[in-house]
Backbone as CSV, one residue per row, in Angstrom:
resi,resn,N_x,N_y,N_z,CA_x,CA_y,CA_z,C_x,C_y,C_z
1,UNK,-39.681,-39.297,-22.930,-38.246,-39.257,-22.865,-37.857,-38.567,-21.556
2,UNK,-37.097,-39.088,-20.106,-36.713,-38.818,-19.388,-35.978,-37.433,-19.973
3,UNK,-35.935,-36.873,-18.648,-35.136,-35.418,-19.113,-33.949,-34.834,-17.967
4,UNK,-32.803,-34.581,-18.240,-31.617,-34.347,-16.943,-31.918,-32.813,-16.936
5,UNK,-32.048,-32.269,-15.532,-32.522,-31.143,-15.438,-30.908,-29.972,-15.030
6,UNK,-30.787,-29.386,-15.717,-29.148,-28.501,-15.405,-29.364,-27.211,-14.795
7,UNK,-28.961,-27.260,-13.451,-29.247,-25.803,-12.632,-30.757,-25.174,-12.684
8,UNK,-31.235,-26.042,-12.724,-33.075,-25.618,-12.699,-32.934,-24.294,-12.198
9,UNK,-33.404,-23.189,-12.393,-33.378,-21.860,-12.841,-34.253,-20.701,-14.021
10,UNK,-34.437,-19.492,-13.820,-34.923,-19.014,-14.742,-34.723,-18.940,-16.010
11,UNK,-35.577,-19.251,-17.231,-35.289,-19.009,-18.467,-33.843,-20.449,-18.406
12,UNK,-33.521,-21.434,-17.755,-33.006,-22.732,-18.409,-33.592,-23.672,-18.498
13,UNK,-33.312,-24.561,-19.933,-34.052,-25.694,-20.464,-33.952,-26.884,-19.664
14,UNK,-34.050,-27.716,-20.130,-33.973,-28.969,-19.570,-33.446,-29.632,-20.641
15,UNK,-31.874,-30.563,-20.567,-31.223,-31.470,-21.685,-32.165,-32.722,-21.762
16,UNK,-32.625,-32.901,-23.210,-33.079,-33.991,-23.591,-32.101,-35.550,-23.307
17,UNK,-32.741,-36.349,-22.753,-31.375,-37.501,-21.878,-32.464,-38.703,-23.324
18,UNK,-32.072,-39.116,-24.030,-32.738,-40.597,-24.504,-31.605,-41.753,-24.116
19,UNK,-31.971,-42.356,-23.221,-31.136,-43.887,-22.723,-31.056,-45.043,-23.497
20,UNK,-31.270,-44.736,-24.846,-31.675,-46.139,-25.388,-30.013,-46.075,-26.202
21,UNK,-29.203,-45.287,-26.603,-28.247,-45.464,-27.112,-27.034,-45.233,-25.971
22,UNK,-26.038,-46.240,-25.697,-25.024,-45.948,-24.856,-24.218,-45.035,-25.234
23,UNK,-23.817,-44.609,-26.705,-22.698,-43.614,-26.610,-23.477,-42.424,-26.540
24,UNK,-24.915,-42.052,-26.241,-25.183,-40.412,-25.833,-25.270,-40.939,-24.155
25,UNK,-25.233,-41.973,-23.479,-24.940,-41.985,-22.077,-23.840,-41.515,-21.605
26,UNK,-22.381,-41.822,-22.218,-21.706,-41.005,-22.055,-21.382,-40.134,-21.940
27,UNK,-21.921,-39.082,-23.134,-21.807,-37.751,-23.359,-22.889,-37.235,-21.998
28,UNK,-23.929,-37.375,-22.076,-24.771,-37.363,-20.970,-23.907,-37.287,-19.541
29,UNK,-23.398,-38.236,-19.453,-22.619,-38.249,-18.080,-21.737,-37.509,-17.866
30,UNK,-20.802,-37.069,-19.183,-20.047,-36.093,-18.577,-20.937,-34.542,-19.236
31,UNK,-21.492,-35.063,-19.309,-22.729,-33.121,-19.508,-23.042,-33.251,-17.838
32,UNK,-23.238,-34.410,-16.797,-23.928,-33.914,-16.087,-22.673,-33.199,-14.962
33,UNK,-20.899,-33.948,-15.301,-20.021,-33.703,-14.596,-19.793,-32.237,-14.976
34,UNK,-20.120,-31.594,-16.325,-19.434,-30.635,-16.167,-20.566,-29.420,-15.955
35,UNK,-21.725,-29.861,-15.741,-23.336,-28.653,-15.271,-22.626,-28.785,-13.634
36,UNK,-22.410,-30.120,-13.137,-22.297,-29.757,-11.228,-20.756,-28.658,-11.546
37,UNK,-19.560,-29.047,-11.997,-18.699,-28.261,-11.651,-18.240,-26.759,-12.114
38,UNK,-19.552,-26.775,-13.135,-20.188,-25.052,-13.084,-21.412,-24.083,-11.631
39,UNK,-21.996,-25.448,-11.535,-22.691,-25.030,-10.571,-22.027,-24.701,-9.403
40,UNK,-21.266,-26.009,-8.977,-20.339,-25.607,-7.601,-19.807,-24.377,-6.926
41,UNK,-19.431,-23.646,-8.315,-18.440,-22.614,-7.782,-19.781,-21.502,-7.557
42,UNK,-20.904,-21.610,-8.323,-21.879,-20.730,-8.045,-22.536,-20.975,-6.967
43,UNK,-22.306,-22.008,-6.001,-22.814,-22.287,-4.890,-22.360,-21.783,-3.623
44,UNK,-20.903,-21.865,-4.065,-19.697,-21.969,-2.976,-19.788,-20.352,-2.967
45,UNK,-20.157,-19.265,-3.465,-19.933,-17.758,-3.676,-21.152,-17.180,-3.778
46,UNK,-21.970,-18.237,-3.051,-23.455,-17.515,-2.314,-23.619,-16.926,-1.380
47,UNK,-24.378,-15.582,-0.946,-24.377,-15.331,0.168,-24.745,-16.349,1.426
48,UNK,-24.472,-16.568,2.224,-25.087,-17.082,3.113,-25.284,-16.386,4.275
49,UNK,-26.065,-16.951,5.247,-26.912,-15.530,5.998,-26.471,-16.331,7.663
50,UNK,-26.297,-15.333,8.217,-26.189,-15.510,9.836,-24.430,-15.917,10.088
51,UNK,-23.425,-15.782,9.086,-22.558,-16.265,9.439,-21.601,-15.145,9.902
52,UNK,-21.481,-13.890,9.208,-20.769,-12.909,8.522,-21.027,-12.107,10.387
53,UNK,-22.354,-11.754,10.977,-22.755,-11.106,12.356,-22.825,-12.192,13.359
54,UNK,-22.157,-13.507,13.151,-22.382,-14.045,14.309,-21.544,-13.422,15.802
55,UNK,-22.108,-13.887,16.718,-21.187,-13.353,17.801,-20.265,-14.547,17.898
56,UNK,-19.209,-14.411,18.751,-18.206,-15.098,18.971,-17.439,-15.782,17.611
57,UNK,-17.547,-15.032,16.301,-16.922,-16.079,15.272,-15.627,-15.363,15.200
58,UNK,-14.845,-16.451,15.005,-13.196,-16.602,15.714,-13.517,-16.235,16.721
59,UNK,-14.109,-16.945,17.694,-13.275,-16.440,19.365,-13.776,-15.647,19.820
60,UNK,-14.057,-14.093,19.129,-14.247,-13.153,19.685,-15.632,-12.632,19.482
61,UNK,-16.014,-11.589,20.255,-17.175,-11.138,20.392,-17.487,-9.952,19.232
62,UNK,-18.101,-10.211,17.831,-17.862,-8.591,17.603,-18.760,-7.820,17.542
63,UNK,-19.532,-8.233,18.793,-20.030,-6.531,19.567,-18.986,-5.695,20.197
64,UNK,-17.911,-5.961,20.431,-16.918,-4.765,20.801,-15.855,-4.365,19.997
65,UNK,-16.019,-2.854,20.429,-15.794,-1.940,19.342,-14.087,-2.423,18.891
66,UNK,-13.792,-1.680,17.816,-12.439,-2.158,18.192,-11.296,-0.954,18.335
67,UNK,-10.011,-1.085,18.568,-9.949,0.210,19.063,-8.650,0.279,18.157
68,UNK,-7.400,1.514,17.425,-6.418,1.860,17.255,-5.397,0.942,17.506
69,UNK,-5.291,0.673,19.310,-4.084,0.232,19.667,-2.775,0.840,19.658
70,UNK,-1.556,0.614,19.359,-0.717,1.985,20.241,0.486,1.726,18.858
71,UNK,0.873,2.930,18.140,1.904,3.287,17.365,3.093,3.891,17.502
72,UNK,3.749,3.418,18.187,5.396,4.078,18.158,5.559,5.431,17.487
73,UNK,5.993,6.169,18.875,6.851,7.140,17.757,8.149,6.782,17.034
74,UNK,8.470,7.113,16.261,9.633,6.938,15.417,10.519,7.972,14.916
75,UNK,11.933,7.530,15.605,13.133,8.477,15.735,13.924,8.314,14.828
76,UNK,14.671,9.380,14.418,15.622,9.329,13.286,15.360,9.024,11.772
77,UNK,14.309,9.795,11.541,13.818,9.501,10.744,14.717,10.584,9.448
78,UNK,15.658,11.526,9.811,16.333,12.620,8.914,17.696,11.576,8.867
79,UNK,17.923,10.589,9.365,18.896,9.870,8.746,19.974,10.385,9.735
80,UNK,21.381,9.073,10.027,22.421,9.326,11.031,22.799,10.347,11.144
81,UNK,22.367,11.922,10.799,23.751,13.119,10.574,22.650,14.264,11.293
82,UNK,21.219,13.472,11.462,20.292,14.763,12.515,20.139,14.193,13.562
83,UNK,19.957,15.239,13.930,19.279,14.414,15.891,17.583,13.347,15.864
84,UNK,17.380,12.921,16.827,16.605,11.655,16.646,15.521,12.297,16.109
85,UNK,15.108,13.351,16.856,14.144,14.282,16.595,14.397,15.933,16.362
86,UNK,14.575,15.946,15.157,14.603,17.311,14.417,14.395,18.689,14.665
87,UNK,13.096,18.445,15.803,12.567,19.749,15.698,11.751,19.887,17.114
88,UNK,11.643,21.037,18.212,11.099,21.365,19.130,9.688,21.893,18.609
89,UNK,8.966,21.923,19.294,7.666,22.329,19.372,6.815,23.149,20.430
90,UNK,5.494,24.109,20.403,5.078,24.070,21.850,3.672,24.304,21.640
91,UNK,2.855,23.996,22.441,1.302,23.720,22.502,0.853,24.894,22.908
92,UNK,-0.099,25.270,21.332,-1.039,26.525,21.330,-2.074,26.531,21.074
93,UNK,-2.912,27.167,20.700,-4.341,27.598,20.479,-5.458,26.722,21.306
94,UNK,-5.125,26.203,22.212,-6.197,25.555,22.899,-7.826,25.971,22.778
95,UNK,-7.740,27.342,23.554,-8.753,28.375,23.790,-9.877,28.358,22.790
96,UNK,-9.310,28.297,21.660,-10.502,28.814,20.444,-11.162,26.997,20.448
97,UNK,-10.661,26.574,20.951,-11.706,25.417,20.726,-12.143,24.519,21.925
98,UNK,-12.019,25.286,22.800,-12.497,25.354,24.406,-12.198,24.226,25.075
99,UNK,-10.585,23.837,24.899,-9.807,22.530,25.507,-9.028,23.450,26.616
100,UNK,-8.839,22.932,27.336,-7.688,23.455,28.320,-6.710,22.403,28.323
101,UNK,-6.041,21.645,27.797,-5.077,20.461,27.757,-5.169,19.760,26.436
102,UNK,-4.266,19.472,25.713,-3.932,18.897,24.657,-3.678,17.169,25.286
103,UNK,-4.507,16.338,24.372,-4.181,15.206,24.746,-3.305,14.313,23.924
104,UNK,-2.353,13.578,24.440,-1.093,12.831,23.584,-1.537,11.279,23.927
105,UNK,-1.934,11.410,22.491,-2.175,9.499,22.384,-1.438,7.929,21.885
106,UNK,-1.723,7.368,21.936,-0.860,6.265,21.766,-0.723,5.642,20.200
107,UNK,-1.653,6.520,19.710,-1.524,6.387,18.289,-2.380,7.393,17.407
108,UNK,-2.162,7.691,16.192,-2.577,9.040,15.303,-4.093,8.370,15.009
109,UNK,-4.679,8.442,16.330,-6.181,8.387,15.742,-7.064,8.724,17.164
110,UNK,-8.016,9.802,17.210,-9.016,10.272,18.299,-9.431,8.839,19.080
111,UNK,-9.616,8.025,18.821,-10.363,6.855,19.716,-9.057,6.557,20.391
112,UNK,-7.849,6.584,20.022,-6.547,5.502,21.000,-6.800,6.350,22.525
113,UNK,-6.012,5.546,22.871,-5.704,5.685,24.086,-4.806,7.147,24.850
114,UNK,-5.563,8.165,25.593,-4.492,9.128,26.204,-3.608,8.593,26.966
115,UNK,-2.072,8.998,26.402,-1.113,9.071,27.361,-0.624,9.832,28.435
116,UNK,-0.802,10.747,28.153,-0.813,12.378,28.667,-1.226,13.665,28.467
117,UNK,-1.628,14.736,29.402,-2.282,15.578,28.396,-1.475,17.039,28.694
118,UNK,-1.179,17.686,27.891,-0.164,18.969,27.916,-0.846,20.046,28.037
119,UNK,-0.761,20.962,29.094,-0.956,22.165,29.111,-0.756,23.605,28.272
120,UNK,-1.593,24.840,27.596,-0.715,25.276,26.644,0.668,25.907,27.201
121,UNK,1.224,26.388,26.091,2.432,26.579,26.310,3.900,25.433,26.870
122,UNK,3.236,24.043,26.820,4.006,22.613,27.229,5.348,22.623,25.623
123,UNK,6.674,22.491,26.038,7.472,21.700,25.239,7.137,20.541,24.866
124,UNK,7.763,20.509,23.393,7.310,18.685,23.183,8.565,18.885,22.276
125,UNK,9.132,17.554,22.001,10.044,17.388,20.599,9.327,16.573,19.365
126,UNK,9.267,17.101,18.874,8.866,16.624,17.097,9.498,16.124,16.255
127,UNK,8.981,14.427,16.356,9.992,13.695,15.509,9.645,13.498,14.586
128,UNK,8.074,13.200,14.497,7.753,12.081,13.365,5.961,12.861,13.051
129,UNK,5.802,12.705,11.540,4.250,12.520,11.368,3.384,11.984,10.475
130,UNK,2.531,12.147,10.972,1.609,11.215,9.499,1.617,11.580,8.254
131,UNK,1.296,10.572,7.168,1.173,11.100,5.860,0.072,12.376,5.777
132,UNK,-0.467,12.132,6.321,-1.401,13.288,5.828,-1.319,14.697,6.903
133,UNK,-0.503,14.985,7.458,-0.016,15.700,8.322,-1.184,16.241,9.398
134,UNK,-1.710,15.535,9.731,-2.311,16.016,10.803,-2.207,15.516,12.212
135,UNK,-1.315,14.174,11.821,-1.113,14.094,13.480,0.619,14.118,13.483
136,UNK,1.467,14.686,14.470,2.948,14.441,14.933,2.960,13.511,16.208
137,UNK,4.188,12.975,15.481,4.870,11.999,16.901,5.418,12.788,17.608
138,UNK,5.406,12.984,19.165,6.615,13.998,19.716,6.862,12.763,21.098
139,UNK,7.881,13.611,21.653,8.402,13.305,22.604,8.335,14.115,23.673
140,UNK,7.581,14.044,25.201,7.240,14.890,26.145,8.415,14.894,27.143
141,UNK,9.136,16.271,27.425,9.513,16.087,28.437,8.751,16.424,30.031
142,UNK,9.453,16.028,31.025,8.779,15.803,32.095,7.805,17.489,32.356
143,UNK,7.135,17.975,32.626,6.641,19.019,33.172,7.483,19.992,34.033
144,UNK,8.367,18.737,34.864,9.015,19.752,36.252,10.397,20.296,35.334
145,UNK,10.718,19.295,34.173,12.338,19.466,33.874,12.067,19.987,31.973
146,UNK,11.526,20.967,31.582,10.910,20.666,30.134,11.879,20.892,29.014
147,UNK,13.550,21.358,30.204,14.400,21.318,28.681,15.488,20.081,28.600
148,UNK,14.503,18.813,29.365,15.345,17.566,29.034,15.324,16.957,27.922
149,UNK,16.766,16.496,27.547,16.492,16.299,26.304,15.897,15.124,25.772
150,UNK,15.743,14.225,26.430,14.740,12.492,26.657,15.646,12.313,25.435
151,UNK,16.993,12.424,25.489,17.045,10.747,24.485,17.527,11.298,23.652
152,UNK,16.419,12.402,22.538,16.661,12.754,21.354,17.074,13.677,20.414
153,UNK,17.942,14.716,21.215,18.946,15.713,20.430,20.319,14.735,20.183
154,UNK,20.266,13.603,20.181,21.326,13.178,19.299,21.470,12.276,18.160
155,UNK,21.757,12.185,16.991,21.580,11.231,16.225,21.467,10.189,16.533
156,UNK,20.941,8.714,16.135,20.847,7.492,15.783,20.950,6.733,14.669
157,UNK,21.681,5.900,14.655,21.868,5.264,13.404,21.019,4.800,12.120
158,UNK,19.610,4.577,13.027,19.227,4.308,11.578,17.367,4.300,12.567
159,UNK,16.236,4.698,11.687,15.251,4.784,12.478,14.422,3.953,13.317
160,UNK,13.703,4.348,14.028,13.327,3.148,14.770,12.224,3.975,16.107
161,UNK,11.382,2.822,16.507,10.329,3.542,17.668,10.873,4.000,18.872
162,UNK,10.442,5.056,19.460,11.217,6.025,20.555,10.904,4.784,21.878
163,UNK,12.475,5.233,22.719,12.027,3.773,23.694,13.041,4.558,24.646
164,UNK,12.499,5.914,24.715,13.494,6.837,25.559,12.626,6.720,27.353
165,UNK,13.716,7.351,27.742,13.334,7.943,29.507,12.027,8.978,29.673
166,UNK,11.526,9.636,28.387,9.876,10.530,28.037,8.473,9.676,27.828
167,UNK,7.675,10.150,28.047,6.746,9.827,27.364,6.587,10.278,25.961
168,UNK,5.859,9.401,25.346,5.832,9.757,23.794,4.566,9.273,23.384
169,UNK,3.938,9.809,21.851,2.786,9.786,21.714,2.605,10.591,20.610
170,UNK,1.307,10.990,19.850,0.661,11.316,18.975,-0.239,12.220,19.495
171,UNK,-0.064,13.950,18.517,-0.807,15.085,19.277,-1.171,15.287,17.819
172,UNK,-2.548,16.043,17.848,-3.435,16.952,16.774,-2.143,17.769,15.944
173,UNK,-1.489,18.027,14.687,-0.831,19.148,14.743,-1.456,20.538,14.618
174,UNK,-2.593,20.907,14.696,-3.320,22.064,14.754,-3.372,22.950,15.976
175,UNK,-2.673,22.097,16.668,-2.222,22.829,18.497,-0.768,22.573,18.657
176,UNK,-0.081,22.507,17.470,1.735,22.447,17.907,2.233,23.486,17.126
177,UNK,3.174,24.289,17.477,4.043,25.275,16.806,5.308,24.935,16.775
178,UNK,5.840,24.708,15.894,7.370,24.547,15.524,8.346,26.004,16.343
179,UNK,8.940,25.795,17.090,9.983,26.759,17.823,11.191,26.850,17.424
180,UNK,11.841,25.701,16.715,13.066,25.647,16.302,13.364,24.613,15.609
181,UNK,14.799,24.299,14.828,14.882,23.491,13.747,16.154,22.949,14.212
């Protein structure tokens, strides 16, 4: 007696097929439609190997690293009735961790990109920070002019990324001191 073999595999049988009666051909036939469209999906959700590390898949190479990329500071975040940015700041404790310059990046993460780097004792304005408070958005004023106000001692209507006359950026808050409110 011929035999239809279903997902040949460990510990599975083999369906007994006898051809001599047409109505178990039927049944047969759709036993064998519905073993492939069990199998299929167990096929389709196989690992397959060399695809996942290829180089160039989509386009790109991914041997290179990838990086942050750049996050807006964001003003007015206390709503139309505070200034864009809330709160002054100024850059301390360098020393104990043997930096001489605080670096302001383009986004709340060590790999982005430096924008600028502040000397201690540098003004900054403090607008914005991360959930987990360790990095602030501020706003730098120039070095030569440090009680300009770039923009943001005045309210704005409603919040939005700083797109003032300063540089702006993302500093450690473990080297900023709040000066005023």
């Amino acid at each position: 007696m011929p035999t239809l073999l279903a997902c040949a595999g460990p510990g599975m049988k083999p369906i007994p097929r006898p051809l001599a009666n047409p109505v178990h051909a039927d049944y047969y036939a759709a036993m064998k439609l519905l073993v492939l469209a069990l199998c299929l999906p167990l096929i389709a959700c196989s690992q397959s190997r060399g695809v996942g590390n290829d180089t160039g898949l989509f386009g790109t190479d991914n041997g290179t690293a990838m990086t942050p990329g750049m996050r807006p500071v964001r003003v007015g975040e206390g709503g139309p009735t505070f200034n864009a940015c809330a709160t002054a700041g100024q850059v301390v404790n360098l020393s104990p961790s043997g930096e001489t310059s605080l670096p302001v990046r383009a986004a709340p993460f060590v790999e982005a990109d430096e924008v600028v780097r502040l000397a201690n004792g540098a003004r900054v304005y403090i607008c914005t920070r991360t959930i987990d408070q360790r990095w602030q958005g501020v706003v730098v004023p120039p070095a030569d002019a440090p009680d300009t106000d770039c923009g943001v001692l005045a309210p704005v209507e409603s919040p939005r990324g700083y797109a003032g006359p300063c540089k702006s950026g993302w500093v450690s808050s473990a080297f900023v001191r709040t000066i005023s409110n």
